[in-house]
Amino acid sequence: RISGLLLFVALPLLLLMLQYSLRSIETYTQLLAVLAHPLAKLVLLGVLWAFLHHFCAGLRYLAIDLDYGVKLAQARASSKAVLVVSLVLTALLGAKLW
């Protein structure tokens, strides 16, 4: 739920970044300069984690809808797996960002 909320809050910022990247070469260059700042990279890393966690959790819920992993022990293990997989994917993709 937190990842979905973070994505919802970040959506206007992401759309604004898309607009600046498409407007002109000058605004694209300015956007690149802003995104080169470590704080901006950290924010993007947080948004990346939110997306990946939301995606992995969605796959987990699809599996639960198909009656896979509905027992309590399996559900707990899959929720931990979602967190671990999303963090690993964030680290791998975040290495490219940084």
Short mmCIF file of N, CA and C in Angstrom, two decimals:
data_model
loop_
_atom_site.label_atom_id
_atom_site.label_comp_id
_atom_site.label_asym_id
_atom_site.label_seq_id
_atom_site.Cartn_x
_atom_site.Cartn_y
_atom_site.Cartn_z
N ARG A 1 0.82 -1.19 0.00
CA ARG A 1 0.00 0.00 0.00
C ARG A 1 0.86 1.26 0.00
N ILE A 2 1.95 1.20 0.73
CA ILE A 2 2.83 2.37 0.79
C ILE A 2 3.48 2.61 -0.57
N SER A 3 3.86 1.53 -1.24
CA SER A 3 4.49 1.70 -2.56
C SER A 3 3.51 2.30 -3.55
N GLY A 4 2.25 1.89 -3.49
CA GLY A 4 1.24 2.46 -4.38
C GLY A 4 1.01 3.94 -4.09
N LEU A 5 0.99 4.30 -2.82
CA LEU A 5 0.83 5.70 -2.44
C LEU A 5 2.02 6.52 -2.92
N LEU A 6 3.22 5.99 -2.75
CA LEU A 6 4.42 6.69 -3.21
C LEU A 6 4.39 6.88 -4.72
N LEU A 7 3.95 5.87 -5.45
CA LEU A 7 3.85 6.00 -6.91
C LEU A 7 2.81 7.05 -7.29
N PHE A 8 1.69 7.08 -6.57
CA PHE A 8 0.65 8.06 -6.85
C PHE A 8 1.15 9.48 -6.61
N VAL A 9 1.88 9.66 -5.53
CA VAL A 9 2.42 10.99 -5.20
C VAL A 9 3.51 11.39 -6.19
N ALA A 10 4.29 10.42 -6.66
CA ALA A 10 5.41 10.71 -7.57
C ALA A 10 4.96 10.91 -9.01
N LEU A 11 3.75 10.48 -9.35
CA LEU A 11 3.31 10.55 -10.74
C LEU A 11 3.35 11.96 -11.33
N PRO A 12 2.87 13.00 -10.63
CA PRO A 12 2.99 14.35 -11.21
C PRO A 12 4.44 14.76 -11.48
N LEU A 13 5.33 14.40 -10.57
CA LEU A 13 6.75 14.72 -10.76
C LEU A 13 7.31 13.99 -11.97
N LEU A 14 6.96 12.73 -12.12
CA LEU A 14 7.44 11.95 -13.27
C LEU A 14 6.89 12.50 -14.58
N LEU A 15 5.63 12.91 -14.57
CA LEU A 15 5.05 13.49 -15.78
C LEU A 15 5.68 14.84 -16.11
N LEU A 16 6.00 15.62 -15.08
CA LEU A 16 6.68 16.89 -15.31
C LEU A 16 8.07 16.65 -15.89
N MET A 17 8.77 15.64 -15.39
CA MET A 17 10.08 15.31 -15.94
C MET A 17 9.96 14.87 -17.39
N LEU A 18 8.94 14.11 -17.71
CA LEU A 18 8.72 13.70 -19.10
C LEU A 18 8.46 14.92 -19.98
N GLN A 19 7.65 15.84 -19.48
CA GLN A 19 7.35 17.06 -20.25
C GLN A 19 8.63 17.86 -20.51
N TYR A 20 9.45 18.04 -19.49
CA TYR A 20 10.70 18.78 -19.67
C TYR A 20 11.66 18.06 -20.62
N SER A 21 11.66 16.76 -20.58
CA SER A 21 12.57 16.02 -21.45
C SER A 21 12.15 16.11 -22.91
N LEU A 22 10.88 16.34 -23.17
CA LEU A 22 10.39 16.38 -24.55
C LEU A 22 10.22 17.79 -25.10
N ARG A 23 10.28 18.80 -24.25
CA ARG A 23 10.00 20.16 -24.68
C ARG A 23 11.06 20.70 -25.63
N SER A 24 12.31 20.67 -25.22
CA SER A 24 13.39 21.18 -26.06
C SER A 24 14.72 20.60 -25.56
N ILE A 25 15.74 20.86 -26.35
CA ILE A 25 17.08 20.38 -25.95
C ILE A 25 17.54 21.10 -24.68
N GLU A 26 17.21 22.37 -24.57
CA GLU A 26 17.65 23.14 -23.40
C GLU A 26 17.00 22.60 -22.12
N THR A 27 15.69 22.36 -22.16
CA THR A 27 15.03 21.86 -20.95
C THR A 27 15.48 20.43 -20.63
N TYR A 28 15.78 19.66 -21.67
CA TYR A 28 16.30 18.31 -21.45
C TYR A 28 17.66 18.37 -20.75
N THR A 29 18.51 19.30 -21.19
CA THR A 29 19.83 19.47 -20.58
C THR A 29 19.69 19.93 -19.13
N GLN A 30 18.74 20.84 -18.88
CA GLN A 30 18.50 21.30 -17.51
C GLN A 30 18.01 20.14 -16.62
N LEU A 31 17.14 19.32 -17.18
CA LEU A 31 16.63 18.17 -16.43
C LEU A 31 17.77 17.21 -16.08
N LEU A 32 18.65 16.97 -17.04
CA LEU A 32 19.80 16.10 -16.77
C LEU A 32 20.68 16.67 -15.66
N ALA A 33 20.84 17.98 -15.65
CA ALA A 33 21.65 18.62 -14.61
C ALA A 33 21.00 18.45 -13.24
N VAL A 34 19.69 18.60 -13.18
CA VAL A 34 18.98 18.42 -11.92
C VAL A 34 19.06 16.97 -11.45
N LEU A 35 18.90 16.04 -12.39
CA LEU A 35 18.91 14.62 -12.04
C LEU A 35 20.30 14.10 -11.70
N ALA A 36 21.33 14.88 -11.98
CA ALA A 36 22.69 14.48 -11.63
C ALA A 36 22.97 14.69 -10.14
N HIS A 37 22.13 15.47 -9.47
CA HIS A 37 22.31 15.73 -8.04
C HIS A 37 22.01 14.46 -7.25
N PRO A 38 22.82 14.17 -6.22
CA PRO A 38 22.61 12.93 -5.44
C PRO A 38 21.23 12.84 -4.78
N LEU A 39 20.67 13.97 -4.34
CA LEU A 39 19.35 13.94 -3.72
C LEU A 39 18.28 13.53 -4.74
N ALA A 40 18.40 14.04 -5.96
CA ALA A 40 17.46 13.66 -7.02
C ALA A 40 17.59 12.18 -7.34
N LYS A 41 18.80 11.68 -7.34
CA LYS A 41 19.02 10.25 -7.60
C LYS A 41 18.42 9.41 -6.48
N LEU A 42 18.53 9.89 -5.25
CA LEU A 42 17.96 9.18 -4.12
C LEU A 42 16.44 9.12 -4.21
N VAL A 43 15.83 10.23 -4.62
CA VAL A 43 14.38 10.26 -4.80
C VAL A 43 13.97 9.29 -5.90
N LEU A 44 14.69 9.31 -7.02
CA LEU A 44 14.39 8.38 -8.11
C LEU A 44 14.60 6.93 -7.68
N LEU A 45 15.57 6.69 -6.83
CA LEU A 45 15.79 5.35 -6.32
C LEU A 45 14.60 4.90 -5.46
N GLY A 46 14.06 5.81 -4.68
CA GLY A 46 12.87 5.50 -3.89
C GLY A 46 11.66 5.21 -4.77
N VAL A 47 11.50 5.98 -5.83
CA VAL A 47 10.40 5.74 -6.77
C VAL A 47 10.60 4.41 -7.50
N LEU A 48 11.84 4.11 -7.84
CA LEU A 48 12.14 2.83 -8.49
C LEU A 48 11.80 1.67 -7.56
N TRP A 49 12.17 1.78 -6.27
CA TRP A 49 11.81 0.73 -5.32
C TRP A 49 10.29 0.60 -5.22
N ALA A 50 9.59 1.72 -5.15
CA ALA A 50 8.13 1.66 -5.04
C ALA A 50 7.52 0.94 -6.23
N PHE A 51 8.02 1.25 -7.42
CA PHE A 51 7.49 0.58 -8.62
C PHE A 51 7.78 -0.91 -8.58
N LEU A 52 9.02 -1.28 -8.28
CA LEU A 52 9.39 -2.70 -8.28
C LEU A 52 8.67 -3.47 -7.18
N HIS A 53 8.52 -2.87 -6.02
CA HIS A 53 7.79 -3.53 -4.93
C HIS A 53 6.32 -3.70 -5.31
N HIS A 54 5.73 -2.67 -5.87
CA HIS A 54 4.33 -2.73 -6.29
C HIS A 54 4.14 -3.81 -7.36
N PHE A 55 5.08 -3.90 -8.28
CA PHE A 55 5.03 -4.90 -9.35
C PHE A 55 5.13 -6.31 -8.77
N CYS A 56 6.12 -6.53 -7.92
CA CYS A 56 6.31 -7.86 -7.32
C CYS A 56 5.12 -8.25 -6.44
N ALA A 57 4.60 -7.31 -5.70
CA ALA A 57 3.43 -7.60 -4.86
C ALA A 57 2.22 -7.91 -5.73
N GLY A 58 2.10 -7.24 -6.86
CA GLY A 58 1.01 -7.55 -7.79
C GLY A 58 1.11 -8.97 -8.32
N LEU A 59 2.32 -9.40 -8.64
CA LEU A 59 2.52 -10.79 -9.08
C LEU A 59 2.15 -11.76 -7.96
N ARG A 60 2.50 -11.40 -6.74
CA ARG A 60 2.15 -12.25 -5.59
C ARG A 60 0.64 -12.37 -5.45
N TYR A 61 -0.07 -11.26 -5.59
CA TYR A 61 -1.53 -11.31 -5.46
C TYR A 61 -2.18 -12.06 -6.61
N LEU A 62 -1.58 -11.99 -7.80
CA LEU A 62 -2.09 -12.80 -8.90
C LEU A 62 -1.95 -14.29 -8.58
N ALA A 63 -0.83 -14.66 -7.99
CA ALA A 63 -0.63 -16.06 -7.60
C ALA A 63 -1.63 -16.47 -6.52
N ILE A 64 -1.88 -15.58 -5.57
CA ILE A 64 -2.86 -15.88 -4.52
C ILE A 64 -4.25 -16.04 -5.12
N ASP A 65 -4.59 -15.21 -6.10
CA ASP A 65 -5.88 -15.34 -6.77
C ASP A 65 -6.03 -16.69 -7.47
N LEU A 66 -4.91 -17.28 -7.86
CA LEU A 66 -4.93 -18.59 -8.50
C LEU A 66 -4.75 -19.72 -7.48
N ASP A 67 -4.90 -19.40 -6.20
CA ASP A 67 -4.80 -20.34 -5.08
C ASP A 67 -3.40 -20.90 -4.87
N TYR A 68 -2.39 -20.14 -5.21
CA TYR A 68 -1.01 -20.52 -4.89
C TYR A 68 -0.54 -19.67 -3.72
N GLY A 69 -0.06 -20.32 -2.69
CA GLY A 69 0.47 -19.58 -1.55
C GLY A 69 -0.57 -18.99 -0.65
N VAL A 70 -1.71 -19.67 -0.49
CA VAL A 70 -2.78 -19.11 0.34
C VAL A 70 -2.68 -19.54 1.80
N LYS A 71 -1.89 -20.56 2.08
CA LYS A 71 -1.70 -20.97 3.48
C LYS A 71 -0.86 -19.91 4.19
N LEU A 72 -1.06 -19.81 5.48
CA LEU A 72 -0.43 -18.74 6.25
C LEU A 72 1.09 -18.75 6.13
N ALA A 73 1.71 -19.89 6.26
CA ALA A 73 3.17 -19.97 6.18
C ALA A 73 3.66 -19.57 4.78
N GLN A 74 2.95 -20.02 3.75
CA GLN A 74 3.33 -19.66 2.38
C GLN A 74 3.12 -18.17 2.13
N ALA A 75 2.04 -17.63 2.66
CA ALA A 75 1.75 -16.20 2.47
C ALA A 75 2.82 -15.34 3.13
N ARG A 76 3.23 -15.75 4.32
CA ARG A 76 4.29 -15.00 5.01
C ARG A 76 5.61 -15.09 4.26
N ALA A 77 5.92 -16.27 3.76
CA ALA A 77 7.17 -16.45 3.01
C ALA A 77 7.14 -15.65 1.72
N SER A 78 6.00 -15.64 1.04
CA SER A 78 5.92 -14.90 -0.23
C SER A 78 5.98 -13.39 0.01
N SER A 79 5.44 -12.93 1.14
CA SER A 79 5.53 -11.49 1.42
C SER A 79 6.97 -11.08 1.70
N LYS A 80 7.71 -11.95 2.38
CA LYS A 80 9.13 -11.66 2.61
C LYS A 80 9.91 -11.74 1.30
N ALA A 81 9.54 -12.68 0.45
CA ALA A 81 10.20 -12.81 -0.85
C ALA A 81 9.98 -11.58 -1.71
N VAL A 82 8.77 -11.02 -1.65
CA VAL A 82 8.48 -9.79 -2.41
C VAL A 82 9.40 -8.67 -1.96
N LEU A 83 9.56 -8.52 -0.66
CA LEU A 83 10.43 -7.47 -0.14
C LEU A 83 11.88 -7.68 -0.56
N VAL A 84 12.36 -8.91 -0.44
CA VAL A 84 13.75 -9.20 -0.80
C VAL A 84 13.98 -9.01 -2.30
N VAL A 85 13.09 -9.55 -3.12
CA VAL A 85 13.25 -9.45 -4.58
C VAL A 85 13.19 -7.99 -5.01
N SER A 86 12.26 -7.22 -4.45
CA SER A 86 12.17 -5.81 -4.84
C SER A 86 13.42 -5.04 -4.43
N LEU A 87 13.99 -5.35 -3.28
CA LEU A 87 15.22 -4.67 -2.85
C LEU A 87 16.41 -5.07 -3.72
N VAL A 88 16.49 -6.34 -4.08
CA VAL A 88 17.59 -6.80 -4.94
C VAL A 88 17.48 -6.16 -6.32
N LEU A 89 16.28 -6.15 -6.88
CA LEU A 89 16.09 -5.52 -8.20
C LEU A 89 16.38 -4.03 -8.14
N THR A 90 15.99 -3.39 -7.05
CA THR A 90 16.28 -1.96 -6.88
C THR A 90 17.78 -1.73 -6.82
N ALA A 91 18.49 -2.58 -6.11
CA ALA A 91 19.95 -2.44 -6.02
C ALA A 91 20.60 -2.63 -7.39
N LEU A 92 20.13 -3.63 -8.13
CA LEU A 92 20.71 -3.88 -9.46
C LEU A 92 20.42 -2.74 -10.43
N LEU A 93 19.17 -2.32 -10.48
CA LEU A 93 18.82 -1.23 -11.40
C LEU A 93 19.30 0.11 -10.88
N GLY A 94 19.35 0.27 -9.57
CA GLY A 94 19.84 1.51 -8.98
C GLY A 94 21.32 1.73 -9.22
N ALA A 95 22.06 0.64 -9.36
CA ALA A 95 23.49 0.76 -9.67
C ALA A 95 23.68 1.43 -11.02
N LYS A 96 22.78 1.17 -11.95
CA LYS A 96 22.83 1.83 -13.26
C LYS A 96 22.49 3.32 -13.12
N LEU A 97 21.55 3.62 -12.22
CA LEU A 97 21.12 5.00 -12.02
C LEU A 97 22.22 5.83 -11.39
N TRP A 98 22.89 5.28 -10.41
CA TRP A 98 23.89 6.04 -9.68
C TRP A 98 25.15 6.12 -10.49
#
